[in-house]
Structures are given as C-alpha cells and as structure tokens.
Coordinates of C-alpha atoms in Angstrom, one line a residue:
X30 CA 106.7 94.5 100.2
X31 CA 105.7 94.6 96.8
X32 CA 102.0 93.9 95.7
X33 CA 100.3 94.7 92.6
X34 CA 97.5 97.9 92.4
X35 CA 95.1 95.6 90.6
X36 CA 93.3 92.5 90.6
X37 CA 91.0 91.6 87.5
X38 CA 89.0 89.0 87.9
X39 CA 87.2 88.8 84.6
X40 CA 86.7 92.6 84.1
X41 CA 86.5 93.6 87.7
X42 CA 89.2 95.3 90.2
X43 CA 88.8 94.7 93.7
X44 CA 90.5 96.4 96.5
X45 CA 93.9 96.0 97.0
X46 CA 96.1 94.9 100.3
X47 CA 98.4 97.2 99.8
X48 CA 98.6 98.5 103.3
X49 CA 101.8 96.9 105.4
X50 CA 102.3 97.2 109.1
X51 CA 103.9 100.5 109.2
X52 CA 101.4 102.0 107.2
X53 CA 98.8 100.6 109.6
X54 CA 101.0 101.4 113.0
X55 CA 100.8 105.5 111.8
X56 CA 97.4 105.5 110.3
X57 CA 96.1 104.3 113.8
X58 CA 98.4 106.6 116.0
X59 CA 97.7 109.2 113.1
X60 CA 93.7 108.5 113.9
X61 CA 94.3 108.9 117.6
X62 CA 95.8 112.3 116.9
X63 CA 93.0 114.5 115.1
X64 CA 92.2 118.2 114.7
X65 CA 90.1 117.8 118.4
X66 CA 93.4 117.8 120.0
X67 CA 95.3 120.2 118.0
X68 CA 92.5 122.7 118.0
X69 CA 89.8 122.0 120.0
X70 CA 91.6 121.4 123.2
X71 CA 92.2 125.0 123.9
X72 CA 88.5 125.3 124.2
X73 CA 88.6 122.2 126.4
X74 CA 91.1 123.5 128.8
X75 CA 89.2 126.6 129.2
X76 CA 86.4 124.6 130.2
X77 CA 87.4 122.0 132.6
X78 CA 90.8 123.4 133.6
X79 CA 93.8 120.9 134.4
X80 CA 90.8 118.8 134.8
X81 CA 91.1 117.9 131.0
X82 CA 93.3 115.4 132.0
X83 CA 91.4 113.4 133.7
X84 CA 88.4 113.9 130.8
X85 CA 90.8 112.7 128.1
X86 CA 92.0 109.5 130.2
X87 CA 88.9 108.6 131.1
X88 CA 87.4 108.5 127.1
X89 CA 91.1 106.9 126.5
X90 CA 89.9 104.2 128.3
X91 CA 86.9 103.4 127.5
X92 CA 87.5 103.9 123.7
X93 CA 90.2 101.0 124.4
X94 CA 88.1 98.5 125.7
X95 CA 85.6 99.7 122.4
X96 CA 88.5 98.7 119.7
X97 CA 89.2 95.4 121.8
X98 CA 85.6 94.8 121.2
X99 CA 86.0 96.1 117.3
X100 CA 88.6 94.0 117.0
X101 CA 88.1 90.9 118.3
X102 CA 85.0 91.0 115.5
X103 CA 87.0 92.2 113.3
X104 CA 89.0 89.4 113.2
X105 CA 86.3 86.6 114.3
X106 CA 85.4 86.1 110.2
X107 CA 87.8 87.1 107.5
X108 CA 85.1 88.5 105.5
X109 CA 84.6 91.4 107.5
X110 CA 85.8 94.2 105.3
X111 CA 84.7 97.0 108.0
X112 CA 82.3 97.2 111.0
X113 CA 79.5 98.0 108.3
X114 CA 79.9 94.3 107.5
X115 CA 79.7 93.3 111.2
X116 CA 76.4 95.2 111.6
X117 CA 75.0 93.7 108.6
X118 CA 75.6 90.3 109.8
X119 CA 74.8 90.4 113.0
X120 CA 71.9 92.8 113.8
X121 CA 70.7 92.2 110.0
X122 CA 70.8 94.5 106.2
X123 CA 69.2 97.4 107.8
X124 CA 72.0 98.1 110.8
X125 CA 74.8 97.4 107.9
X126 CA 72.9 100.5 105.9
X127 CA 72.6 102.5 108.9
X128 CA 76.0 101.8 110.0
X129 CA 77.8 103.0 106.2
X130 CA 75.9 105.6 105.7
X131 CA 76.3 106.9 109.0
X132 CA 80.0 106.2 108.9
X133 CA 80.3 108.1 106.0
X134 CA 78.5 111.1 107.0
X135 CA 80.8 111.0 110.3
X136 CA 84.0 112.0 108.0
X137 CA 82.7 114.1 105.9
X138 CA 81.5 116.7 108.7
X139 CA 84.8 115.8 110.4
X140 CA 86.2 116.7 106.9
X141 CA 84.0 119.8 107.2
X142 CA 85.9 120.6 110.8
X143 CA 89.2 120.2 109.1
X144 CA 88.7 122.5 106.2
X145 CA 87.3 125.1 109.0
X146 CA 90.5 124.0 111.5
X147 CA 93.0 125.1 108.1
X148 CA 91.3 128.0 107.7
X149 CA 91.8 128.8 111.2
X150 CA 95.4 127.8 110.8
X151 CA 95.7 129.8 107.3
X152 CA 94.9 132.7 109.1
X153 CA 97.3 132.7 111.5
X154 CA 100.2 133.7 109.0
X155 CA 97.3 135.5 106.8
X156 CA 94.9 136.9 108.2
X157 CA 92.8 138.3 105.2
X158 CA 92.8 135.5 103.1
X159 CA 89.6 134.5 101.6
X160 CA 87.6 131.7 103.6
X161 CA 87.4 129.9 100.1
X162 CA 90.8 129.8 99.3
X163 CA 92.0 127.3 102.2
X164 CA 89.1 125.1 101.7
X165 CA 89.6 124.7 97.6
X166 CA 93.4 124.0 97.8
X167 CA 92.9 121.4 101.0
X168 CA 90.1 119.7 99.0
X169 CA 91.9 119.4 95.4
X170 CA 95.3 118.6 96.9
X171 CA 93.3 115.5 98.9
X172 CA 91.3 114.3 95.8
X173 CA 94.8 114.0 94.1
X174 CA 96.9 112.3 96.7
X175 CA 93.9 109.6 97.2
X176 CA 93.0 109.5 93.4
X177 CA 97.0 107.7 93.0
X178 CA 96.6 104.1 94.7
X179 CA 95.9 102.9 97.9
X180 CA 99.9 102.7 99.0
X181 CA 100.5 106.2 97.9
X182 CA 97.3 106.9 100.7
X183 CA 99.4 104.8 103.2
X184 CA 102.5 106.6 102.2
X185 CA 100.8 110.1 102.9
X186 CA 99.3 109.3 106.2
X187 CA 102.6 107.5 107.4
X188 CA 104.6 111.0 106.9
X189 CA 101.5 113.0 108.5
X190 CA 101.2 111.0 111.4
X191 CA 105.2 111.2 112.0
X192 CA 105.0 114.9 111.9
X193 CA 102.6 114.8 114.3
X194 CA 104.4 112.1 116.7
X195 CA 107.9 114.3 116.6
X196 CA 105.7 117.5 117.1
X197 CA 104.1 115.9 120.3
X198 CA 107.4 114.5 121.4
X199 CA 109.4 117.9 120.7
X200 CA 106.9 119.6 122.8
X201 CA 106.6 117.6 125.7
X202 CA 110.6 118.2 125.5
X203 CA 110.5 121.6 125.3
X204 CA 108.0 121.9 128.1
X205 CA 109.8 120.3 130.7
X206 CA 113.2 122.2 129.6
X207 CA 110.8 125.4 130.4
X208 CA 110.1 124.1 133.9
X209 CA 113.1 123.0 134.7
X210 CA 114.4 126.8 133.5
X211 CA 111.4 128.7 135.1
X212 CA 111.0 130.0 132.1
X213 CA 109.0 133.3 132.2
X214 CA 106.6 134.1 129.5
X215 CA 105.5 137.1 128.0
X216 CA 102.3 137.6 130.6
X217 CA 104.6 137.3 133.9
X218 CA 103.5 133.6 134.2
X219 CA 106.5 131.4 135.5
X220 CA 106.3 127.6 134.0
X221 CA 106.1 125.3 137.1
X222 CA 104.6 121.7 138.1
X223 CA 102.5 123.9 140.6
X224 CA 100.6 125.6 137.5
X225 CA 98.2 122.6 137.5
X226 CA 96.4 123.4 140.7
X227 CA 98.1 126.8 141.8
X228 CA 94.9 128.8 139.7
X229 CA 92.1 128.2 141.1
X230 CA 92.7 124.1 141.9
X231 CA 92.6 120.7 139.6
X232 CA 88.7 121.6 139.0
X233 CA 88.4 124.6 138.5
X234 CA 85.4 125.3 137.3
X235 CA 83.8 122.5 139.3
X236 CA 82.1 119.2 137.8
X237 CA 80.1 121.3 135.6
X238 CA 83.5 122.4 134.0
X239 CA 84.9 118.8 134.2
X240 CA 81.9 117.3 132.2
X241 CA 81.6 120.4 130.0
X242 CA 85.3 119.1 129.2
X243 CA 83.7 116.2 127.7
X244 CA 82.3 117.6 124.6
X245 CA 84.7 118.9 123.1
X246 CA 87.8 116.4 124.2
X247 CA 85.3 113.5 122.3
X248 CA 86.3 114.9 119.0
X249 CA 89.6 114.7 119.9
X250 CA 89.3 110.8 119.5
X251 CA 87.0 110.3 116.4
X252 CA 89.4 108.5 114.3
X253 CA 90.4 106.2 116.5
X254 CA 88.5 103.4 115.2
X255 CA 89.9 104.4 111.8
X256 CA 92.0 101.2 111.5
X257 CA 88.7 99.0 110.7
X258 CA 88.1 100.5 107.7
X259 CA 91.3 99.8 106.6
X260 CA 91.0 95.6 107.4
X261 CA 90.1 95.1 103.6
X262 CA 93.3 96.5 102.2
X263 CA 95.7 95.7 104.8
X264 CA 98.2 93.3 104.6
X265 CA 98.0 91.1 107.5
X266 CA 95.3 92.0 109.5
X267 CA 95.9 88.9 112.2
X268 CA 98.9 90.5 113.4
X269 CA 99.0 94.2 112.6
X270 CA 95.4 95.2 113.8
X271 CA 96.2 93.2 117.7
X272 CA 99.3 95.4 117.7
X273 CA 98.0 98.4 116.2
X274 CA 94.9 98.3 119.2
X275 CA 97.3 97.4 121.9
X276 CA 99.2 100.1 121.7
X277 CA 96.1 103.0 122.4
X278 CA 96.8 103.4 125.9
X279 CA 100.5 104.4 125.7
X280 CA 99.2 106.7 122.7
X281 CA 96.5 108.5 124.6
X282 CA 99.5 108.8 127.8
X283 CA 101.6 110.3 125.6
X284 CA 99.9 112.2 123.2
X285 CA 97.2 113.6 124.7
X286 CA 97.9 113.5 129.0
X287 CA 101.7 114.1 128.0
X288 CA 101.2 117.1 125.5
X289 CA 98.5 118.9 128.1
X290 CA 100.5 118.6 130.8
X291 CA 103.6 120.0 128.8
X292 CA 101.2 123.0 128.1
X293 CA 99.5 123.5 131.1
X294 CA 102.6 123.9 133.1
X295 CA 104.3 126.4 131.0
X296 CA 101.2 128.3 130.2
X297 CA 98.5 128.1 133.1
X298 CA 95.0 127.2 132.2
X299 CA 93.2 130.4 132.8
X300 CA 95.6 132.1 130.1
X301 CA 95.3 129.9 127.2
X302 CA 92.9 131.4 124.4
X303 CA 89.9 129.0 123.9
X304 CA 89.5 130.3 120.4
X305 CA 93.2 129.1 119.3
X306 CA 95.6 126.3 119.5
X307 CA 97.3 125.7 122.8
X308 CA 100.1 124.6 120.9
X309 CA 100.6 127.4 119.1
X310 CA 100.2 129.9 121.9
X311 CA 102.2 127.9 124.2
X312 CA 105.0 128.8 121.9
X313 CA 103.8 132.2 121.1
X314 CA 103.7 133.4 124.9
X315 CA 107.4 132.4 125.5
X316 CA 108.2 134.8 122.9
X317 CA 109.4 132.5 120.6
X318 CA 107.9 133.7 117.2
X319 CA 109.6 131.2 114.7
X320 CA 108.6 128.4 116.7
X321 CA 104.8 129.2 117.1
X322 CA 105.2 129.7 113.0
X323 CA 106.7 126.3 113.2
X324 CA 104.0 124.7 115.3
X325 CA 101.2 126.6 113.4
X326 CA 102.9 124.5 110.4
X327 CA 102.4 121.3 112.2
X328 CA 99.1 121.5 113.6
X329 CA 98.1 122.4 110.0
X330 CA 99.7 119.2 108.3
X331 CA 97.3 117.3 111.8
X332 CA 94.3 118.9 109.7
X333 CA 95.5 117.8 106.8
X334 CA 95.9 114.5 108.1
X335 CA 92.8 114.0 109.5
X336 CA 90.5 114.9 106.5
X337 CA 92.9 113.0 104.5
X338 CA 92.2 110.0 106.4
X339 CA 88.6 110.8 106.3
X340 CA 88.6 111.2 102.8
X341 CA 90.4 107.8 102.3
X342 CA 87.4 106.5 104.8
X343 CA 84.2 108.1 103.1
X344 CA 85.3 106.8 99.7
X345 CA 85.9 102.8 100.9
X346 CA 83.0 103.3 102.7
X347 CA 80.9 104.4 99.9
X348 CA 81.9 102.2 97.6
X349 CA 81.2 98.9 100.3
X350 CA 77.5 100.5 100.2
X351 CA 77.6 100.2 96.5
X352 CA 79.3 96.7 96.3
X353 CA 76.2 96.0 98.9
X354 CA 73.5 97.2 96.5
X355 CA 73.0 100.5 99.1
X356 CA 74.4 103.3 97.1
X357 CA 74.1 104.1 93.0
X358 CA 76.7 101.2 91.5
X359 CA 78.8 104.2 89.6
X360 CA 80.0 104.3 93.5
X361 CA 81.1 100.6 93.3
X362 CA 83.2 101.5 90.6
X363 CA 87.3 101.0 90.7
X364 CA 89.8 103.3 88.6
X365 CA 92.8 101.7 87.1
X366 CA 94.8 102.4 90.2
X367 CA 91.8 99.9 92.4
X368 CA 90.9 104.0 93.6
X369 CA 86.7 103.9 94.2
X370 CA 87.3 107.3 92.4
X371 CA 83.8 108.5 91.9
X372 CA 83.3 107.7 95.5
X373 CA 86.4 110.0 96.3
X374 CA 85.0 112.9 94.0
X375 CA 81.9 112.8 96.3
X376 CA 83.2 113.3 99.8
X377 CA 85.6 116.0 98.0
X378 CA 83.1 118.0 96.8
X379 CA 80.9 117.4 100.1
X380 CA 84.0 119.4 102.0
X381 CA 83.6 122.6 100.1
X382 CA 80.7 122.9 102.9
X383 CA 83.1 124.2 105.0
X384 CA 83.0 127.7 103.1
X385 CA 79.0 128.2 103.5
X386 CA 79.8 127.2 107.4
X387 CA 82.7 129.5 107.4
X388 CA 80.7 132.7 105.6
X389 CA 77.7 132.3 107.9
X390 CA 79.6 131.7 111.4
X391 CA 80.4 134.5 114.0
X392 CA 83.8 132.8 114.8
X393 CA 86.2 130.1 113.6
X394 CA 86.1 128.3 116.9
X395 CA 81.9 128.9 116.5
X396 CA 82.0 126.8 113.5
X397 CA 84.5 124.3 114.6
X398 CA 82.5 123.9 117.8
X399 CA 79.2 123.0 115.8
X400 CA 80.4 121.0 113.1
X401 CA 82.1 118.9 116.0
X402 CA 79.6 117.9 118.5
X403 CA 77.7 116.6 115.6
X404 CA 80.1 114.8 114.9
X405 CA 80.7 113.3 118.1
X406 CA 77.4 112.6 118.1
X407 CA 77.5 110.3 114.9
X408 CA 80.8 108.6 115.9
X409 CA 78.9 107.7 119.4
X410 CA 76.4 106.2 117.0
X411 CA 78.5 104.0 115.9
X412 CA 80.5 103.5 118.7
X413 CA 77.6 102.1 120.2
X414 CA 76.2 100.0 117.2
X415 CA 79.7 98.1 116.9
X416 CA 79.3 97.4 121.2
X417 CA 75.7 96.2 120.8
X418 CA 77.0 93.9 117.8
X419 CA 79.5 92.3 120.0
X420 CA 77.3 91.8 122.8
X421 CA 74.9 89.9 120.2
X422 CA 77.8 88.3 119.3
X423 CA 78.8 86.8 122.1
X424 CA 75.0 85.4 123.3
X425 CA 74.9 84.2 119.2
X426 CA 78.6 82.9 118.9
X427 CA 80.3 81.7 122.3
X428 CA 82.6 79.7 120.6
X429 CA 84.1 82.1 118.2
X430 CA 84.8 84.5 121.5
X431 CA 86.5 81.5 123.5
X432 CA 88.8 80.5 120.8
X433 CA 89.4 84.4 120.0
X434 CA 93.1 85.3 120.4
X435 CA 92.1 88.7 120.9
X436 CA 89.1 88.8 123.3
X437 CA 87.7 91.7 124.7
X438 CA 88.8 92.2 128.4
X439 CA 85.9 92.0 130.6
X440 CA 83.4 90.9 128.0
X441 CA 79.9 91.8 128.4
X442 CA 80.8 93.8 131.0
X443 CA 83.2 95.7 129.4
X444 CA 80.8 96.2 126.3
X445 CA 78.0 97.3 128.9
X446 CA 80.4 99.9 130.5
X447 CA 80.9 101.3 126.7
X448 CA 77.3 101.5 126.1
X449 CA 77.0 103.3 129.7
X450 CA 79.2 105.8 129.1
X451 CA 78.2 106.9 125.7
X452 CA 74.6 107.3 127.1
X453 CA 76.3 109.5 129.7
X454 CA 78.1 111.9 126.9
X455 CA 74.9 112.1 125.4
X456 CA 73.6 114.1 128.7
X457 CA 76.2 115.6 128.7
X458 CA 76.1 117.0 124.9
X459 CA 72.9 118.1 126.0
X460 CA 74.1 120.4 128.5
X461 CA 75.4 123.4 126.3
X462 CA 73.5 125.1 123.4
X463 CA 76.5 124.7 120.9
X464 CA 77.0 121.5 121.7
X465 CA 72.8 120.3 121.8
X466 CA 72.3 121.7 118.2
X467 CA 74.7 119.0 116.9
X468 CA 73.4 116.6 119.0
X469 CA 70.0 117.7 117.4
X470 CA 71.1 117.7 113.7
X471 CA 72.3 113.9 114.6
X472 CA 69.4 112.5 116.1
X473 CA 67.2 113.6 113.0
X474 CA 70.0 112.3 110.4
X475 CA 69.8 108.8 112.3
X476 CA 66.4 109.1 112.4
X477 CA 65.9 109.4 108.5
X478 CA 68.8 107.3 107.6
X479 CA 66.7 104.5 109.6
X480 CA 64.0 105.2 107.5
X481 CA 65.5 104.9 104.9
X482 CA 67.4 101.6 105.8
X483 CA 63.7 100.0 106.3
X484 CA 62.2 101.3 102.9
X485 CA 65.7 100.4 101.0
X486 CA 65.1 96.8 102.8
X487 CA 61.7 96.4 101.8
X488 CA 62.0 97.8 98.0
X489 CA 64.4 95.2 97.8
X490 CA 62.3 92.3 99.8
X491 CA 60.0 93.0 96.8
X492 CA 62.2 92.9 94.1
X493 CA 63.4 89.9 95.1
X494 CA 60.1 88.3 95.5
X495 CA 57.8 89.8 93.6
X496 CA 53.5 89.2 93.6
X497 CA 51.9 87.3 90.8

C-alpha cells in the first residue's frame, strides 16, 4: 500500500494514515509484550511463585474486556483520533486535558524504565560501562528512527515486535525440549512439569505473595492500549483495530502464561534471580552461554521496542494537546515528513532522566521497580477514565452501543468489573514501600494536572468571553 507522507491543506500537514494492518497486528502484540515481562517478571516470580500465572491471566482478562470497551468508542465516531478525544467529548475539555497529559507522562516514565531495563541489559555483556552511555545512544537512535515518517515508525516496531514473538515462541520450544530431556542445570535442578508446585506449592508465599505479584506483573501490560493512539494514522481502523483487540487473549496465553510456564519448569521459582531476566538466566543455568548472550540480545531489542513505541506515543499525543489549544502550538507543529518533530525532541530529551535515576539508585532492579509502579499507577488512571467514559456513554448514547459492531461484552457490567479491579490494584500498590512511593508520586501528579485542567479551562472560558 502506497500513500503519500503529506497532506497540505493550504500550508498545513496533517497526520498521515500510513499505518496498514500488519503494522497495526505487531504494534498491538508488540504493546502487549513490554519491558514488565522481559524484566520485571523475575521479580514477580519471586514474589508470587508459580502463582504469577494466575496474576498475569487474571489482568489479561480484565484488560480485554478494557480494549473491547476502548474500542467499541473508538470506533463509535470517526473523529476520535485517541481516547484523549473520547474524554474530551464525553466527560468534557478538562478530562480530555487530564487524559493527554496524563497519557503522555505514562510513556515517558515507561521510557524512563526502558533506558534503566537497557542499562541493565548493557551490563550484562559490560559490566563497567557508564550508566550514561546506554541511555544517550537508546535516546538518539529513537529520536532518529521516529524523526523519518510515520511508516518507517511502523516498519521499526513491526521487526521489534517479530523478534520478540520468535523469541517467545523459541523459548517455549526450547523449554519443553528440556522437560521432555530432564535436562539438568547447573544448580542440580532437574526441568520437570512437577517444578510448579514441587517447591513449596502453587502459592508459595501465600495470598500476600499472590497479590504482591500484582504490582509488578501490571507493568508488564502498559502498552496494551497502545493501538488507540495509533487510530488517527491507521489505515482502516473498522477492520484492523476489531482484529487487532480480539486477538489479546491468545497473546497473553501464549506470551506471557506460555513463556512462565516454559521458565518455571526448567528453572524452579525459588532459583530465579529477582534482580535479572528470567529469560536470560533460564538460559544461563543450563549452561548454555551463547544462548543467554543471544537472549540478553532479544530482551534488549523488547526495551528498545517499548520506549520506541512510547516515544511514537508521547509525541502524537503532544502534538493532539497542541492541535487542542493544551500545549505551546510549536508542539502542533508537522516536519516535512508529517513527523510532530518538536513534540518527539521533547519526550527524547525527557528519557535522559533515566541517568539521574540510575546514579542515585542502590540497584538496577531498585530503579526499575520505582519508575514502574508509578507508572502503573498512571496507566490505571487512564485505564479507568476511558471505562467511566464508556459507561457515560452508554446512559448518553444507547443507540450508538446497539448498532455497535463491536460492543463490549457484558456492558456496564463488564465496565464496573474494570473499574473494581483497578480500585483493588490500587490497595494493593499500597501494600509495599517501593511500590506506595509511585503510587504517591501519581496521586500528586493527577492531582496538579487536574488543577491545572480547571485553570487552563477557565483562562480560556475568559478569553473567549471576555467582561466589558
């Protein structure tokens, strides 16, 4: 398919739909595959045990019925652009400010998590590099890949997310060869069906362990929604964005049960280092050197991936607040390529965080684990938003939900069982000291960016209208 990179209407470029169905099939598997499960679940198994399983089907789930919702609003006007839009039309200007801004600050510190994931990664081959150097290269290397045009972004992310998708498959493979050997790694450990309850049971560490499972395994999934931020430049959104939805249940089967159950057979639960990637010392215990090199490769390019993708994200998101009159216009501006570039020089620069993070931490996975529960936090935030949305939608609009092609199963019941469970993970976040201090950090930024929603609404109430 062959569209042009620009469209000038008088002397303005607009975004381009330069985004096909492949592009959108990968970026949306690529989104449900981020740095959470690469990195993060080692820390998760530790906590919860073969329990993570359960914890990363039951967020699968109810993040499904969440992108139905999405979704079905999604495509219920076709001037939706993102689910910005859909807050600002439904719950009013204020939830539409709230909802970019909050949006973009989700990928930038998931941004921030990637550089600190690289570094981590970096410094499995060498381990004295400076913390700097990592978080530099990632962050010019990004700023030129997105700066080219919105197809060479699609291109990208398409080859990432394949990596990651034959990486998954490959070890799942490999995993059930080892069990099917009783294959003996280098602690004594035999890989066996039996290692996911032969230590100490399914749970563990108990229910505390299963729902401490929960804060880190939510990371895992930010991302997911990624595929709504991508409506505006997208091809055919009618058809690829049912397909691309529908498919998130066999996506969190096989990438995420599949792969943990690969690893926590061959390597049992209580031997996995919480401070590395599983994947990497699953290979690395078997004695198999090259291939934990090889693996340490992949779960890099995931990093990559997902603060690419973020990147892309942040800067269309930026540049809708501009086009909205909610961020400085030299935001709303297009390069030659349609590329919001200033926009995109932003959220770059914004990742060099990492290396303060990184330089004041006691740990890689100390860092990662911060940076990520605030995170959570703000994806939550507008998990939730985009639910409450529907449900006004549906009181407000009835007969756009019955002639929907793509309802929401369930309905309101389905959209109260969302809300519900993100009030849960909130508790839950609130359980661990790590995990509370980026819950913290987002409660005051969506306190403020309230704020500042109501005094942005009412400075421009006044232009509008002005006295006398």
């Amino acid at each position: 398919m062959t569209t042009p990179t620009t469209t000038t209407e008088g002397s303005e470029r607009t975004l381009q739909r330069n985004l096909t169905n492949r592009h959108i099939q990968l970026i949306a598997i690529g989104g449900a595959i981020g740095t959470g499960l690469f990195m993060g679940s080692g820390k998760t198994i530790a906590t919860a045990g073969p329990s993570v399983l359960l914890v990363y089907a039951t967020i699968g789930s109810v993040l499904f019925l969440f992108m139905r919702a999405m979704g079905e609003l999604l495509l219920s006007d076709a001037r939706y652009g993102s689910f910005a839009d859909i807050a600002r039309d439904i719950l009013g200007p204020w939830a539409g400010y709230v909802t970019g801004w909050t949006y973009w600050l989700c990928w930038i510190v998931t941004g921030v998590a990637d550089m600190v994931a690289i570094t981590g990664y970096i410094r499995f081959w060498w381990a004295e590099v400076p913390i700097w150097l990592p978080v530099v290269a990632t962050a010019l290397l990004l700023y030129s890949l997105n700066a080219l045009t919105v197809k060479a972004f699609g291109e990208t992310e398409f080859w990432f997310a394949l990596i990651k998708i034959v990486a998954i498959i490959a070890l799942i493979v490999v995993g059930v060869a080892m069990v099917l050997a009783r294959h003996v790694d280098t602690s004594g450990s035999v890989a066996a069906v039996s290692n996911l309850w032969a230590h100490g049971g399914f749970f563990p560490n108990g229910w505390g362990g299963f729902l401490g499972g929960f804060q880190i395994a939510l990371f895992a999934f930010v991302g997911i929604e990624l595929v709504g931020t991508t409506v505006a430049e997208t091809a055919d959104p009618q058809r690829t964005l049912p397909r691309a939805i529908n498919s998130i249940p066999l996506r969190v089967m096989l990438f995420y049960i599949g792969a943990l159950t690969a690893i926590m057979m061959v390597t049992p639960w209580d031997e996995i280092d919480p401070g590395t990637s599983p994947f990497v010392t699953m290979f690395a215990m078997t004695g198999l050197g090259a291939a934990a090199s090889v693996v340490n490769l992949v779960v890099l390019t995931s990093a990559a991936s997902s603060a690419n993708s973020g990147i892309y994200s942040t800067s269309r998101m930026l540049y809708g607040l501009s086009e909205r009159g909610d961020a400085p216009q030299a935001f709303g501006r297009l390069s030659p390529r349609a590329v919001p570039r200033n926009a995109l020089f932003l959220s770059c620069v914004l990742l060099l965080s990492a290396i303060v993070l990184l330089a004041q931490g006691d740990s890689i996975i100390g860092a990662f684990t911060l940076v990520t529960s605030m995170a959570a936090t703000l994806f939550m935030a507008i998990w939730t938003i985009i639910t409450v949305c529907y449900l006004v939608y549906l009181k407000r609009r009835p007969h756009l939900h019955e002639s929907s092609p793509f309802r929401l199963p369930g309905g309101a019941a389905s959209a109260w069982g969302v809300i519900a469970f993100m009030g849960a993970m909130v508790v839950v976040l609130c359980l661990e000291a790590e995990t509370r201090l980026g819950l913290v950090a987002s409660v005051v930024w969506l306190v403020a960016v309230t704020v500042a929603a109501l005094v942005h609404r009412h400075r421009s109430l006044a232009r509008a209208h002005p006295r006398g």
